[in-house]
PDB file of C-alpha atoms and ligand atoms in Angstrom:
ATOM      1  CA  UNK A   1     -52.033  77.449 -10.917  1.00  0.00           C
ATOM      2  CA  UNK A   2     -49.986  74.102 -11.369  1.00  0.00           C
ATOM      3  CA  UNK A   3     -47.564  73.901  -8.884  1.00  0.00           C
ATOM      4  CA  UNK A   4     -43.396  73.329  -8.789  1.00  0.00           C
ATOM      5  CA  UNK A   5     -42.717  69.947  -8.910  1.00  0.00           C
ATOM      6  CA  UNK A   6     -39.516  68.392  -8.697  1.00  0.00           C
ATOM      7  CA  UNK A   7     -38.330  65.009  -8.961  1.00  0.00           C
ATOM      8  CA  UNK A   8     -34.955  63.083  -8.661  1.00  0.00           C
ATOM      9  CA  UNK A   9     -34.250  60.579 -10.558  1.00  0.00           C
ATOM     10  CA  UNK A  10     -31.366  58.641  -8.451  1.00  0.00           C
ATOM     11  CA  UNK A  11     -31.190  55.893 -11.733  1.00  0.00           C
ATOM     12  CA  UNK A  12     -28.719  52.874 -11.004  1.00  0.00           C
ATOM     13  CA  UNK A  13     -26.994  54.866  -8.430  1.00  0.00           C
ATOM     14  CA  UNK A  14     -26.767  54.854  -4.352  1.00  0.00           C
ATOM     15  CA  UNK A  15     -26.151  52.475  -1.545  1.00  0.00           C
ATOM     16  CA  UNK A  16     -27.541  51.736   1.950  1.00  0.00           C
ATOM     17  CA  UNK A  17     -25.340  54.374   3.104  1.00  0.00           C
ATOM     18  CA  UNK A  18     -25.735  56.898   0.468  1.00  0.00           C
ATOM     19  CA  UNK A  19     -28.853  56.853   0.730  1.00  0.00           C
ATOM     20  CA  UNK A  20     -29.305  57.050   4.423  1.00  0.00           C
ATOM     21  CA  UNK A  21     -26.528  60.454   4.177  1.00  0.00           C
ATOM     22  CA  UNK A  22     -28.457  61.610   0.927  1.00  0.00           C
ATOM     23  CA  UNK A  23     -31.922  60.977   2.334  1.00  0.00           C
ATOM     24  CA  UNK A  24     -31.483  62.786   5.881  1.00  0.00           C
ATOM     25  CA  UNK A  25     -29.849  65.521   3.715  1.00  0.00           C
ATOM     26  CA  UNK A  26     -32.675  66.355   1.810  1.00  0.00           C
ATOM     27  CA  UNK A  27     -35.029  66.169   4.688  1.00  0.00           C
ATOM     28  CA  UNK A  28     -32.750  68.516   6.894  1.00  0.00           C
ATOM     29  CA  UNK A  29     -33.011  71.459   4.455  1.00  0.00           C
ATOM     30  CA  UNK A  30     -36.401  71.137   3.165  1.00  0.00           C
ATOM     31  CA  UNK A  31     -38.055  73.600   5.264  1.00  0.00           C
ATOM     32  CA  UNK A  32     -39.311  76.905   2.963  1.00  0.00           C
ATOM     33  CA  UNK A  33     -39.697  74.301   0.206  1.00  0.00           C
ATOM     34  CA  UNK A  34     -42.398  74.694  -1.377  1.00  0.00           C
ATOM     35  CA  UNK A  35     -42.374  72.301  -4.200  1.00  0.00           C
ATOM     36  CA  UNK A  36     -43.552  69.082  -4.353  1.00  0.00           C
ATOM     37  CA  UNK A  37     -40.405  66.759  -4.142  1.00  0.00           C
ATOM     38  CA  UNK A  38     -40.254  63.338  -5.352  1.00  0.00           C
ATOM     39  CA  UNK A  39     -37.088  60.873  -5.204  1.00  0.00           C
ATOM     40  CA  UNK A  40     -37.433  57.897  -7.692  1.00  0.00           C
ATOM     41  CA  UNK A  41     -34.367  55.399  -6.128  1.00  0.00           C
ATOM     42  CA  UNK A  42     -33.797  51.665  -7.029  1.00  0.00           C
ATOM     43  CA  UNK A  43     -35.844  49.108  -6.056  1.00  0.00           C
ATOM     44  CA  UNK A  44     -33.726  48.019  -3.370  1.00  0.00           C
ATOM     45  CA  UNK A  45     -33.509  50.923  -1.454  1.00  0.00           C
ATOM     46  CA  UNK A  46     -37.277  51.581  -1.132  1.00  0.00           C
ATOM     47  CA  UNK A  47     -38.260  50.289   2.181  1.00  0.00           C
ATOM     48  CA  UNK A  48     -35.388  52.569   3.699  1.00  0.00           C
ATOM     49  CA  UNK A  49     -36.137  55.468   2.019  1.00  0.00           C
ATOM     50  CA  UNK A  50     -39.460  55.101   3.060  1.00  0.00           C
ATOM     51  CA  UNK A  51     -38.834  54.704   6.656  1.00  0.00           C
ATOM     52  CA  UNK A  52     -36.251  57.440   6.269  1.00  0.00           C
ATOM     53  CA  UNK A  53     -39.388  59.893   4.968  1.00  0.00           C
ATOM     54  CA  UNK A  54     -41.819  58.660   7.164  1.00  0.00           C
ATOM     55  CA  UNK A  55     -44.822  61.323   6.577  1.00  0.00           C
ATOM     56  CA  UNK A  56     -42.177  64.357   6.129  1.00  0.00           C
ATOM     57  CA  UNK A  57     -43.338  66.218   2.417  1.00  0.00           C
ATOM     58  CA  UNK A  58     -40.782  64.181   0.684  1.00  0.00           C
ATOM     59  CA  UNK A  59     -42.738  61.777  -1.356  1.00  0.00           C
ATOM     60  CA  UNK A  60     -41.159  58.033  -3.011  1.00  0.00           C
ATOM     61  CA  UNK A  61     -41.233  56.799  -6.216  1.00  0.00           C
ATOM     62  CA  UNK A  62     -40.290  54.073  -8.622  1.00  0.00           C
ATOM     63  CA  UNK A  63     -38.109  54.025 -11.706  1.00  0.00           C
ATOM     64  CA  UNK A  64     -39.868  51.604 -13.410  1.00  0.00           C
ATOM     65  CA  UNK A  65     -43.306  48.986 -12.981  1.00  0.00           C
ATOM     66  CA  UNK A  66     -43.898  45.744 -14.472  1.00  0.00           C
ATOM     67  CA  UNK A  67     -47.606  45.602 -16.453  1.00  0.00           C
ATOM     68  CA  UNK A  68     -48.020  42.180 -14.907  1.00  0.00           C
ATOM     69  CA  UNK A  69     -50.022  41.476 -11.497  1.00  0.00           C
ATOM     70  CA  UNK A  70     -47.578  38.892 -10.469  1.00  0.00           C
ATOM     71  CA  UNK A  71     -46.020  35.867 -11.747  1.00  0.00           C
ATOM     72  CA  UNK A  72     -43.229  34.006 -13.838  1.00  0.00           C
ATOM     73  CA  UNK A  73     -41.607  37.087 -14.361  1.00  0.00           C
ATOM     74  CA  UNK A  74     -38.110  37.142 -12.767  1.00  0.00           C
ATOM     75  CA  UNK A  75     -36.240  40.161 -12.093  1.00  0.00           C
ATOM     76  CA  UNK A  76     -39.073  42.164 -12.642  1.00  0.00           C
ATOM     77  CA  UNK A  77     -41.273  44.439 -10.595  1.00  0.00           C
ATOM     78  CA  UNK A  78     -45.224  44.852 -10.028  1.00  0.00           C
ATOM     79  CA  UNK A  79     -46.759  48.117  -9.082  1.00  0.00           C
ATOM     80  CA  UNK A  80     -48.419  46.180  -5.823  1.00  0.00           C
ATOM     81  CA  UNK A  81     -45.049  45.755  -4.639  1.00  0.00           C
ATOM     82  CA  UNK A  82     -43.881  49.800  -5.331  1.00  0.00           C
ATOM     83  CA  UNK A  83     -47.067  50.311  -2.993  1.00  0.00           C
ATOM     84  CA  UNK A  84     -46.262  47.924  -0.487  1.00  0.00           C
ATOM     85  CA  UNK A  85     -43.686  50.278   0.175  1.00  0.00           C
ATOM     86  CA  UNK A  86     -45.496  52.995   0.310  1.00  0.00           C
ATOM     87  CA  UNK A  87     -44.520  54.825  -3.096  1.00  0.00           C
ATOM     88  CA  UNK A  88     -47.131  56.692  -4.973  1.00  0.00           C
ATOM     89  CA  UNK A  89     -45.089  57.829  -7.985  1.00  0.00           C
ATOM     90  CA  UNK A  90     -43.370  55.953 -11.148  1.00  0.00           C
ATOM     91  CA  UNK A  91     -41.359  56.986 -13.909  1.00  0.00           C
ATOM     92  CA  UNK A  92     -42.540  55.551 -17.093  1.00  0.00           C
ATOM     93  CA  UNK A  93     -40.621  55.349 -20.693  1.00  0.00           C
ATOM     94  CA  UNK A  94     -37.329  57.088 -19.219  1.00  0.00           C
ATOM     95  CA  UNK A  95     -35.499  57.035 -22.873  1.00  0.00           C
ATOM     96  CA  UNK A  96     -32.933  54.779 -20.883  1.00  0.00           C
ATOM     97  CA  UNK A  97     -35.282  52.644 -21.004  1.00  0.00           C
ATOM     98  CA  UNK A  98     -36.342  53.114 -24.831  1.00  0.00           C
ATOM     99  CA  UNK A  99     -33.385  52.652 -25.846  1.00  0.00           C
ATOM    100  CA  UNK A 100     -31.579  50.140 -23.568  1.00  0.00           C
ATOM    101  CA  UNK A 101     -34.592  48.107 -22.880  1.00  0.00           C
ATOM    102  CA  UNK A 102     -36.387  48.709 -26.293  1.00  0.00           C
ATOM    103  CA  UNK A 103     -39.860  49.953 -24.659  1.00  0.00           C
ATOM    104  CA  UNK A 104     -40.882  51.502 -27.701  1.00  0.00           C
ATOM    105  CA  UNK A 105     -44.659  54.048 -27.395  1.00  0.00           C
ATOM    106  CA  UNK A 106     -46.926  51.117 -27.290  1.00  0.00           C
ATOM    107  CA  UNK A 107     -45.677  49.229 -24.186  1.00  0.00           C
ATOM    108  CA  UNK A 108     -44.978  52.989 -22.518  1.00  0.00           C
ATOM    109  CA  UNK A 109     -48.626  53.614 -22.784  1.00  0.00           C
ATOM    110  CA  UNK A 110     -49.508  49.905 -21.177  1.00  0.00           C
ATOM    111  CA  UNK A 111     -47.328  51.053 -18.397  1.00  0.00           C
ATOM    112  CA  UNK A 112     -48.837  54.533 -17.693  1.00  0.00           C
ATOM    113  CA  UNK A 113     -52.239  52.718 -17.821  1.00  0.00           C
ATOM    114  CA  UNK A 114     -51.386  50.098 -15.711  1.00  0.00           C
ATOM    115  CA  UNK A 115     -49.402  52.666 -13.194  1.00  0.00           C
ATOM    116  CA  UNK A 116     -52.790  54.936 -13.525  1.00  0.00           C
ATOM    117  CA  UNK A 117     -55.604  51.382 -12.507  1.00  0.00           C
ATOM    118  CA  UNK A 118     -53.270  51.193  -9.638  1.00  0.00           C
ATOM    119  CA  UNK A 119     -53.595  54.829  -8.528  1.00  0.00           C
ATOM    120  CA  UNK A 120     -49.676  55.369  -8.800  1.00  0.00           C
ATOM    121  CA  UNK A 121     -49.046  58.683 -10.483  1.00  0.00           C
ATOM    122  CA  UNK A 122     -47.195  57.884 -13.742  1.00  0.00           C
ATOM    123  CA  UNK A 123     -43.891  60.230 -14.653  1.00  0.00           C
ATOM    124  CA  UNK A 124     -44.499  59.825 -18.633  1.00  0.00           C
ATOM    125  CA  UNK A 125     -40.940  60.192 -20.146  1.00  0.00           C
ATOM    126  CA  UNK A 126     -40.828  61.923 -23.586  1.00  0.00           C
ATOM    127  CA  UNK A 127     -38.484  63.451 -25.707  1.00  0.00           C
ATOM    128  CA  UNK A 128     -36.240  63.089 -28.977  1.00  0.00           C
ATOM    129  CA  UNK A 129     -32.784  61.901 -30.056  1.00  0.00           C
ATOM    130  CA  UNK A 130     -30.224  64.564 -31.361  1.00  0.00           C
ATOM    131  CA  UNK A 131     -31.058  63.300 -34.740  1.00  0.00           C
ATOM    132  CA  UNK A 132     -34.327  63.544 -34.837  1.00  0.00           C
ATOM    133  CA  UNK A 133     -34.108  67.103 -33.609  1.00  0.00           C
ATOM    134  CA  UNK A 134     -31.035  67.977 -36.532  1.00  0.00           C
ATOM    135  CA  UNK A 135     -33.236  66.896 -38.818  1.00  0.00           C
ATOM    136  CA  UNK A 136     -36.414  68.829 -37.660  1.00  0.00           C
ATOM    137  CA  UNK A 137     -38.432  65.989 -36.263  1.00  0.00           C
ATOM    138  CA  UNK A 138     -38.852  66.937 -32.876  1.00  0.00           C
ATOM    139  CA  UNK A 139     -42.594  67.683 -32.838  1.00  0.00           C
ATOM    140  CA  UNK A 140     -43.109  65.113 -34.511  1.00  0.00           C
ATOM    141  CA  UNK A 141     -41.469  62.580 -32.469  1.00  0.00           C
ATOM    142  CA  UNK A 142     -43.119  63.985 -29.429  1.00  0.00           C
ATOM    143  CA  UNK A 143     -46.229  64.097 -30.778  1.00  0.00           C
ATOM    144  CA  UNK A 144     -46.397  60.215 -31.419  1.00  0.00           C
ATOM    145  CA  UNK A 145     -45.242  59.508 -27.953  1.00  0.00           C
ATOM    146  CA  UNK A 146     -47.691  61.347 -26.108  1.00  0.00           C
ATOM    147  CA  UNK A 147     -50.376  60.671 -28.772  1.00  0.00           C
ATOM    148  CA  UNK A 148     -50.142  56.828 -27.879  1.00  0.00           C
ATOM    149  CA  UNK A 149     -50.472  57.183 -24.462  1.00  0.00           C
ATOM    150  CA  UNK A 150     -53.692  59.738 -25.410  1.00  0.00           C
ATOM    151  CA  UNK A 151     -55.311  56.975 -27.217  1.00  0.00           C
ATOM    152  CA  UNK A 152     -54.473  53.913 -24.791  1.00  0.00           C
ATOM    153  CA  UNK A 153     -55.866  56.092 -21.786  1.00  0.00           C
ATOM    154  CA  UNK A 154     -57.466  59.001 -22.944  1.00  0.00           C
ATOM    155  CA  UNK A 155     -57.346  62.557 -22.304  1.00  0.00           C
ATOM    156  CA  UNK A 156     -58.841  62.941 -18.773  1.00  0.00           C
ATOM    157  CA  UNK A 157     -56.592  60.292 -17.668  1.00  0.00           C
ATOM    158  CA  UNK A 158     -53.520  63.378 -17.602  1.00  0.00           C
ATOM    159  CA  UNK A 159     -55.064  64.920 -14.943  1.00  0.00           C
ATOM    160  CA  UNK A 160     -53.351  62.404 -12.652  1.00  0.00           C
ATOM    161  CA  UNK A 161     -49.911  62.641 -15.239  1.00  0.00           C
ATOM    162  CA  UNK A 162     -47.220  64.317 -15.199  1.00  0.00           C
ATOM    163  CA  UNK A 163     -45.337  64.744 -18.219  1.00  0.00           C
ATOM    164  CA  UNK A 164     -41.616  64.965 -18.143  1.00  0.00           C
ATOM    165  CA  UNK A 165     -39.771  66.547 -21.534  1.00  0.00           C
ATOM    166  CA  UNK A 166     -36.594  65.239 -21.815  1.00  0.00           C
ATOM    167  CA  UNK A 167     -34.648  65.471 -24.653  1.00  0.00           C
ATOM    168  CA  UNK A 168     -31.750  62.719 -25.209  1.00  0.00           C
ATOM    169  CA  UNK A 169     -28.988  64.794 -25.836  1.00  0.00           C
ATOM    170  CA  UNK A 170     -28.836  66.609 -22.904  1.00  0.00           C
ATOM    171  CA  UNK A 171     -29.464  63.911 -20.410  1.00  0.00           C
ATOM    172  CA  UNK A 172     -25.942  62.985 -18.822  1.00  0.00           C
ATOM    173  CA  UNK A 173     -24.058  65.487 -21.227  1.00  0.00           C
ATOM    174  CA  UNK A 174     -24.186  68.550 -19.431  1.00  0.00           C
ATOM    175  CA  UNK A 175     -25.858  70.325 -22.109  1.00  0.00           C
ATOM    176  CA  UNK A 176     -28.901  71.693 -21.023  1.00  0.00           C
ATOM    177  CA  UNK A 177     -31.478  72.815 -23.799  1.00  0.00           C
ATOM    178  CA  UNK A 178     -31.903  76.653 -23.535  1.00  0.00           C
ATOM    179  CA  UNK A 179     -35.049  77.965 -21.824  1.00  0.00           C
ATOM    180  CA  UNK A 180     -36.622  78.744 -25.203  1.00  0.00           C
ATOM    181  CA  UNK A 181     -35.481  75.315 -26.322  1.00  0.00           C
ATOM    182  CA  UNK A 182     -37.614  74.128 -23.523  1.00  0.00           C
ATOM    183  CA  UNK A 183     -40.312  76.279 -23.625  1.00  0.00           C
ATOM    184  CA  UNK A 184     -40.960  75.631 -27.415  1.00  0.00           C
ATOM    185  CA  UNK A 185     -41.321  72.054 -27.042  1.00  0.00           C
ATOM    186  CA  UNK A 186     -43.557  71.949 -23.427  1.00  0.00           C
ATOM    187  CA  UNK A 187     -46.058  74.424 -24.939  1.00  0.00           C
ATOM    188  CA  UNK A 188     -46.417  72.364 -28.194  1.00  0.00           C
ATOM    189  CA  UNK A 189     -46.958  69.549 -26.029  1.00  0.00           C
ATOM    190  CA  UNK A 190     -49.578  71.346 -24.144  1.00  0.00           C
ATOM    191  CA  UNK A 191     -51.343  72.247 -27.584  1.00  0.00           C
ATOM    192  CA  UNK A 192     -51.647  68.964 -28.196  1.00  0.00           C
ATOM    193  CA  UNK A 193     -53.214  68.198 -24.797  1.00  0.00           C
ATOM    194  CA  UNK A 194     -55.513  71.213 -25.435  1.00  0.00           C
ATOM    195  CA  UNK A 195     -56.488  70.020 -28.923  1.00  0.00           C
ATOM    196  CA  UNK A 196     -58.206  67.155 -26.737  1.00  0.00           C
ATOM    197  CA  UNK A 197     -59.330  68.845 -23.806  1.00  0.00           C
ATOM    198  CA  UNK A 198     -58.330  72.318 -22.896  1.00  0.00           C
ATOM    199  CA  UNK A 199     -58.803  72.167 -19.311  1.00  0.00           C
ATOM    200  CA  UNK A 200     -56.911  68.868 -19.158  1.00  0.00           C
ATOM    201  CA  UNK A 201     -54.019  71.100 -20.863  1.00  0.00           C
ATOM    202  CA  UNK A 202     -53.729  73.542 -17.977  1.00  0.00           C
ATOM    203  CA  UNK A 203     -53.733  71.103 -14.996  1.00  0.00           C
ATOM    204  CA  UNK A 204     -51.188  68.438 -16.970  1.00  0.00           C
ATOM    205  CA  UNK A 205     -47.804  69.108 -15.575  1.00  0.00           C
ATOM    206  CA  UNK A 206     -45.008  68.917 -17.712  1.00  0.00           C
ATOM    207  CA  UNK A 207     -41.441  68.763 -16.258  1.00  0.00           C
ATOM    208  CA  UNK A 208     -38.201  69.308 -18.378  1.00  0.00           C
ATOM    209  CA  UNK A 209     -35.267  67.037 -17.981  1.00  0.00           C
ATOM    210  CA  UNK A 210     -31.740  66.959 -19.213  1.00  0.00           C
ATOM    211  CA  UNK A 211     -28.603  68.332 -17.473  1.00  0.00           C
ATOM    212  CA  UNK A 212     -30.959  70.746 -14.741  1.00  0.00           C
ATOM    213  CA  UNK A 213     -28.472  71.804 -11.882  1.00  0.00           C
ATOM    214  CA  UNK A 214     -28.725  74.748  -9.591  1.00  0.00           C
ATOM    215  CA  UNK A 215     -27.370  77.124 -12.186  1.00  0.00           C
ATOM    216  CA  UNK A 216     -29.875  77.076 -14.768  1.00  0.00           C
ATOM    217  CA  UNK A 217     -32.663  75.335 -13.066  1.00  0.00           C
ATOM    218  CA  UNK A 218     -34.457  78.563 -11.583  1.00  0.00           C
ATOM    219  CA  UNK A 219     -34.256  79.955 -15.360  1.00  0.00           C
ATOM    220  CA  UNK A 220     -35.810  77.061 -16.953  1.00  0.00           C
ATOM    221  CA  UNK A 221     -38.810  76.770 -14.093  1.00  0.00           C
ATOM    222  CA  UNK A 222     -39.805  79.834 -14.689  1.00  0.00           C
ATOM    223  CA  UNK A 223     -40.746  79.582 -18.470  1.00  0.00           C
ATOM    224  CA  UNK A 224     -44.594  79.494 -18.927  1.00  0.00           C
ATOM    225  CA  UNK A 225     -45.326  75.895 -19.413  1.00  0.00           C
ATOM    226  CA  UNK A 226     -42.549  74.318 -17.373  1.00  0.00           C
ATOM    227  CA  UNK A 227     -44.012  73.519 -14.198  1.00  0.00           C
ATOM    228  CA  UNK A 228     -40.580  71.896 -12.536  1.00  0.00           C
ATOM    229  CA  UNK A 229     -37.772  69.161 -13.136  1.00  0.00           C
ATOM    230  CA  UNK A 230     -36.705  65.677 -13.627  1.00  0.00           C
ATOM    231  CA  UNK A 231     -32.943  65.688 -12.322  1.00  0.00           C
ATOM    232  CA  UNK A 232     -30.390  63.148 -12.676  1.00  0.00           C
ATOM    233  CA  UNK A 233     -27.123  63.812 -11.588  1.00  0.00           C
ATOM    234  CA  UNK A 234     -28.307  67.088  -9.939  1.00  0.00           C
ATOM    235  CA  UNK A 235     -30.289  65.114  -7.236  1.00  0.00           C
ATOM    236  CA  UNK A 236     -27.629  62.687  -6.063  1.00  0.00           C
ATOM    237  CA  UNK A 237     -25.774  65.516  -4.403  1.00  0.00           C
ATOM    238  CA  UNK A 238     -28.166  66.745  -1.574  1.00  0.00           C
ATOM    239  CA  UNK A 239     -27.120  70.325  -1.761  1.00  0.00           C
ATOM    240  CA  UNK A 240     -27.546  70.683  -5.266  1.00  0.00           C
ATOM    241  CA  UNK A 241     -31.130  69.150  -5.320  1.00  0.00           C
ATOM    242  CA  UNK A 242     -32.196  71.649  -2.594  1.00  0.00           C
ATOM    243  CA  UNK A 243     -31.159  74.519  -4.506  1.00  0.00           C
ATOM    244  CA  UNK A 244     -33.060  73.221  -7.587  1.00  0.00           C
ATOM    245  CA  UNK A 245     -36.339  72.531  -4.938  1.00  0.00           C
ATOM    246  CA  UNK A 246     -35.969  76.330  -4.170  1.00  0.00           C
ATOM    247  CA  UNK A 247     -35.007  77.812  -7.498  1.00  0.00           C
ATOM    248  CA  UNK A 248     -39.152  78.329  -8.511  1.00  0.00           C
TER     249      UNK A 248
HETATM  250  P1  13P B 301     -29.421  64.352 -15.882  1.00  0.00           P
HETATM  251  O1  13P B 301     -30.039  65.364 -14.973  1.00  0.00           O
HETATM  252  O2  13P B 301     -28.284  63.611 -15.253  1.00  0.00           O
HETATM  253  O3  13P B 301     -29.099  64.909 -17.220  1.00  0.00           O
HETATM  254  O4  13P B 301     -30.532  63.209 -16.124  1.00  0.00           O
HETATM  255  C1  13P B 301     -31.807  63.584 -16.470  1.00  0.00           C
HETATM  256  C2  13P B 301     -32.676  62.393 -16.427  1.00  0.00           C
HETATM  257  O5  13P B 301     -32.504  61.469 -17.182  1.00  0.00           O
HETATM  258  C3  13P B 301     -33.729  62.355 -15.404  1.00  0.00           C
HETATM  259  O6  13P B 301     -34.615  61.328 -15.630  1.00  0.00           O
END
């Protein structure tokens, strides 16, 4: 059985003190969670959160990694420095990113390869824009994202991936997609994991993303092949993060 996991992603948000107050929060009421939680903050907050966690079950991540080792590359980020602070997680092709950064599939895939030589645990960001999905091109769109990443690093490489569905529209507009919205798109993206490997299929877990708050989050977890969350807005506000850790 693949088990809960929920992660927050805190995007461009925070400061030394909210994340001290948010941090301690989330550690104070984590007992009778059962989940794995992950927070993914900004870069500059790492070394406090991970003093803050220390080895409590709340694990650090990244929001982003640089494919380079080091170098002439200013403002950006290598994966040996997420480690150096004792991170183990890293979200990869966040549609922010796809469409504000143009990462398009093939430099997405570079990452989660990069992320996966490094033994950091890539969070592979997929989903589609509310035009592609009007116009019926939501499997499609999918498909190609998570088939590039198949054929950079292979199938046996998502045992140590997790897969987060996120569809554009209803990240940051309070719409959530239904449960059966959900549901239909994280067991087609299963299929297509089991066309490759079938085993590989059952371990992968695949997260859903997009508006997930404390009211509909214990609906959504529950569907077959959703195995937990990606939260945005939801996991800036201790309280409401909790509730989502304990809505499976
Ligand atoms: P919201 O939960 O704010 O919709 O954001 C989802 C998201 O983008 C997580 O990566």
């Amino acid at each position: 059985m693949r088990q809960v996991i929920i992660a927050g992603n805190w995007k461009m948000n925070a400061s030394k003190e909210v994340t001290n107050i948010l941090v301690m929060d989330i550690l104070s009421g984590m007992v009778n969670v059962k989940s794995k939680v992950i927070v993914c903050v900004p870069f500059p907050y790492m070394a406090q959160v991970e003093a803050l966690v220390g080895c409590s079950q709340l694990n650090l991540g990244a929001q982003d990694l640089n494919i380079n080792k080091s170098g002439a590359f200013t403002g950006e980020v290598s994966v040996d420095m997420i480690k150096d602070f004792g991170a183990r997680y890293v979200i990869v092709g966040h549609s922010e990113r796809r469409s504000l950064y143009f990462e398009n599939n093939e430099i997405v895939a570079q990452k989660v390869q990069v992320a996966l030589n490094n033994n950091l645990t890539p969070l592979l960001c997929i989903g589609e824009l509310l035009e592609e999905r009007n116009s019926g091109k939501t499997q499609e769109v999918v498909s190609e994202q998570i088939q590039t990443v198949i054929d950079l690093v292979g199938i046996d490489a998502f045992k140590d991936i997790i897969v987060a569905y996120e569809p554009v529209w209803a990240i940051g507009t309070g719409i959530t997609a239904t449960p059966k919205q959900a549901q239909d798109i994280h067991s087609f993206i299963r299929s297509i994991l089991a066309k490759h490997d079938e085993n590989v299929s059952k371990i992968t877990p695949i997260l859903y993303g997009g508006s997930m708050n404390p009211r509909n989050a214990s609906e959504l977890i529950n569907c077959k092949d959703i195995d937990g969350g990606l939260i945005g807005g939801a996991s800036l506000k201790a309280q409401d993060f909790l509730q989502i850790c304990k809505a499976s």
